[in-house]
Structures are given as C-alpha cells and as structure tokens.
Short mmCIF file of C-alpha atoms in Angstrom, two decimals:
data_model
loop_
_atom_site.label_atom_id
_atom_site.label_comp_id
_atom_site.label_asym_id
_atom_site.label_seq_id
_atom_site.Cartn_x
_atom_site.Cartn_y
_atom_site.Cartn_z
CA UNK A 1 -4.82 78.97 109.08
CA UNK A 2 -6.21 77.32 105.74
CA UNK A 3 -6.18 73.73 105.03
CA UNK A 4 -4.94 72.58 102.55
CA UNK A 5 -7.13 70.07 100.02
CA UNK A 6 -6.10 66.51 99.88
CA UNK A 7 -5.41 66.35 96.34
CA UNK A 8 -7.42 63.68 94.14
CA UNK A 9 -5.61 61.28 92.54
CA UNK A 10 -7.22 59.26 89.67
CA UNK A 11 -6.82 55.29 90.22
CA UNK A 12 -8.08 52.01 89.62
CA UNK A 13 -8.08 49.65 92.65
CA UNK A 14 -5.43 51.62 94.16
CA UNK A 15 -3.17 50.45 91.33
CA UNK A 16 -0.97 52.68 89.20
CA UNK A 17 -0.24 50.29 86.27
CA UNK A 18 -3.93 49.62 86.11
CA UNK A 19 -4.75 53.02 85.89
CA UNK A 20 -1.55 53.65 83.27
CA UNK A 21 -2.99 50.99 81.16
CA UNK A 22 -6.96 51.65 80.91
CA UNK A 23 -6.17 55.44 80.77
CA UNK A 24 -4.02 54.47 77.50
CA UNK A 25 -6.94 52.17 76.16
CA UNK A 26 -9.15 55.04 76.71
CA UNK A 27 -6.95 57.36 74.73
CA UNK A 28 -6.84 54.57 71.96
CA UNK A 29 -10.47 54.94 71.80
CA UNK A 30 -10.81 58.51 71.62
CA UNK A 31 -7.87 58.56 68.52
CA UNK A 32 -9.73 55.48 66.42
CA UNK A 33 -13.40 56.94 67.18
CA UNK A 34 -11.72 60.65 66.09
CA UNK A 35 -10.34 59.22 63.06
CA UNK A 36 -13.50 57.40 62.26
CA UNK A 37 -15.37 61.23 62.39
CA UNK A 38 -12.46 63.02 60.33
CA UNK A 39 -12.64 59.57 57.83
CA UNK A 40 -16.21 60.17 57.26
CA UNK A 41 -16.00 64.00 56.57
CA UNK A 42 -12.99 63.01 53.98
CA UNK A 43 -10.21 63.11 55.74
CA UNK A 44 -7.32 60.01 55.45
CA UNK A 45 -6.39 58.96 58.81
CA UNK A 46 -5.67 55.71 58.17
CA UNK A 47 -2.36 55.59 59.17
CA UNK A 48 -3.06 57.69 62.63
CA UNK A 49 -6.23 54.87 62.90
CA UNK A 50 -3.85 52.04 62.37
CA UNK A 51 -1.38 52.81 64.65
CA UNK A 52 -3.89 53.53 67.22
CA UNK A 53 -5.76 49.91 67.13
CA UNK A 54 -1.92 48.49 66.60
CA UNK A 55 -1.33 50.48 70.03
CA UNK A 56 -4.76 49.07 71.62
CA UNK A 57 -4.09 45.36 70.68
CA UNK A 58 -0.89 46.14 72.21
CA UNK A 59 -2.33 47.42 75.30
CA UNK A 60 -5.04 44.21 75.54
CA UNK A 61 -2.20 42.64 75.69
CA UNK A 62 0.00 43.77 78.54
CA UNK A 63 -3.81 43.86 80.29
CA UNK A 64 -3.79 40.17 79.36
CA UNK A 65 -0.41 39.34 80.85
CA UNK A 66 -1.10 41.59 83.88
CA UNK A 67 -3.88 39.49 85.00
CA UNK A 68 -1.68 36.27 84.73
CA UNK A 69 1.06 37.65 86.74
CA UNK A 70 -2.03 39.21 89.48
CA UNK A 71 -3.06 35.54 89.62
CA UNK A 72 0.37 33.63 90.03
CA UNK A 73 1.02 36.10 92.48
CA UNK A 74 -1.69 35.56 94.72
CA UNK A 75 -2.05 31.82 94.38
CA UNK A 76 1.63 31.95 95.39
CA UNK A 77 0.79 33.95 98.12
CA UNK A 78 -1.85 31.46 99.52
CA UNK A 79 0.43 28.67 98.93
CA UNK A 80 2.43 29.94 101.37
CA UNK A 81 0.27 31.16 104.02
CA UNK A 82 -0.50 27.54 103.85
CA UNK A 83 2.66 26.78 104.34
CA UNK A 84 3.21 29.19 107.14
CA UNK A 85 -0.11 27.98 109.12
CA UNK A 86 1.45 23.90 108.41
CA UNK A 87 4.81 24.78 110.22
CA UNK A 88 2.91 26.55 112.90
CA UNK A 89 0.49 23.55 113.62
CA UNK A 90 3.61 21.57 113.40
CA UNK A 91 5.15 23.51 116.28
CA UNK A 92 2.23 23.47 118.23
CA UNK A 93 2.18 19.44 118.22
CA UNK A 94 5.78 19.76 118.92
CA UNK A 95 5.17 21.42 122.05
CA UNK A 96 2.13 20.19 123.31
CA UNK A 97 4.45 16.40 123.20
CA UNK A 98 7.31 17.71 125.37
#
C-alpha cells in the first residue's frame, strides 16, 4: 500500500481571506510592474495599469478594514473572558460564605 501525500495548501496564518487578499495584491503587482515593461517597449497599457492600481487601492483597503474587524474581535473576546473569570470569582465568594 502507497500513501498518499498530504497535499500543501498555500496560507497565511492559517487564514483563507488573508491568503485571498495578499495573493490578489501580489497579482496587482505583477499586472502594474508588466505594464510598466510593455509601456516602456511602446506599448499603451494604461488602461490595463489603471485598473490594476484602482484594484490594489481597493485591495489595501479591505486589508485595512480586515485588521479593524481582527482587532474588535479579539478585544471583544478578552472583554469577555474577563467577564467570564469576574462571574467565576463571584461564585467562588458565594460559596466559600455559605
């Protein structure tokens, strides 16, 4: 019997919509740095070149607003382990006066 190989899988912190995102930055790259060698031999990208950095800014963005949402996310989840460990202290007292 053969076994079979794990297959790879390309990721970012073990998170899809990271990986999604700076794979599609990376691709902006490649088109704008492309059209910048085809613009120099002669060639008039400018339209593929604009759409590409409109694309990018785009992509900065949703970056931008993924971030923010990370970072609500977790301070909302320390907020309420806090919360959590508060109740449980409060128990404890609780029982420890009975």
């Amino acid at each position: 019997m053969s076994e079979r190989k794990k297959r790879r899988r390309f990721r970012i912190n073990d998170d899809t919509m990271t990986t999604i995102v700076v794979s599609s930055l990376l691709f902006c790259v490649t088109v704008v740095v492309a059209g910048m060698v085809l613009a120099y031999l002669g060639v008039d990208v400018s339209t593929i070149v604009g759409s590409a950095l409109a694309l990018f800014g785009t992509e900065l963005g949703v970056c931008g607003i993924m971030t923010i949402f990370n970072r609500q996310a977790d301070r909302q989840d320390k907020r309420a382990e806090k919360r959590q460990e508060m109740r449980m202290r409060r128990e404890e007292i609780r029982n420890e006066n009975k």
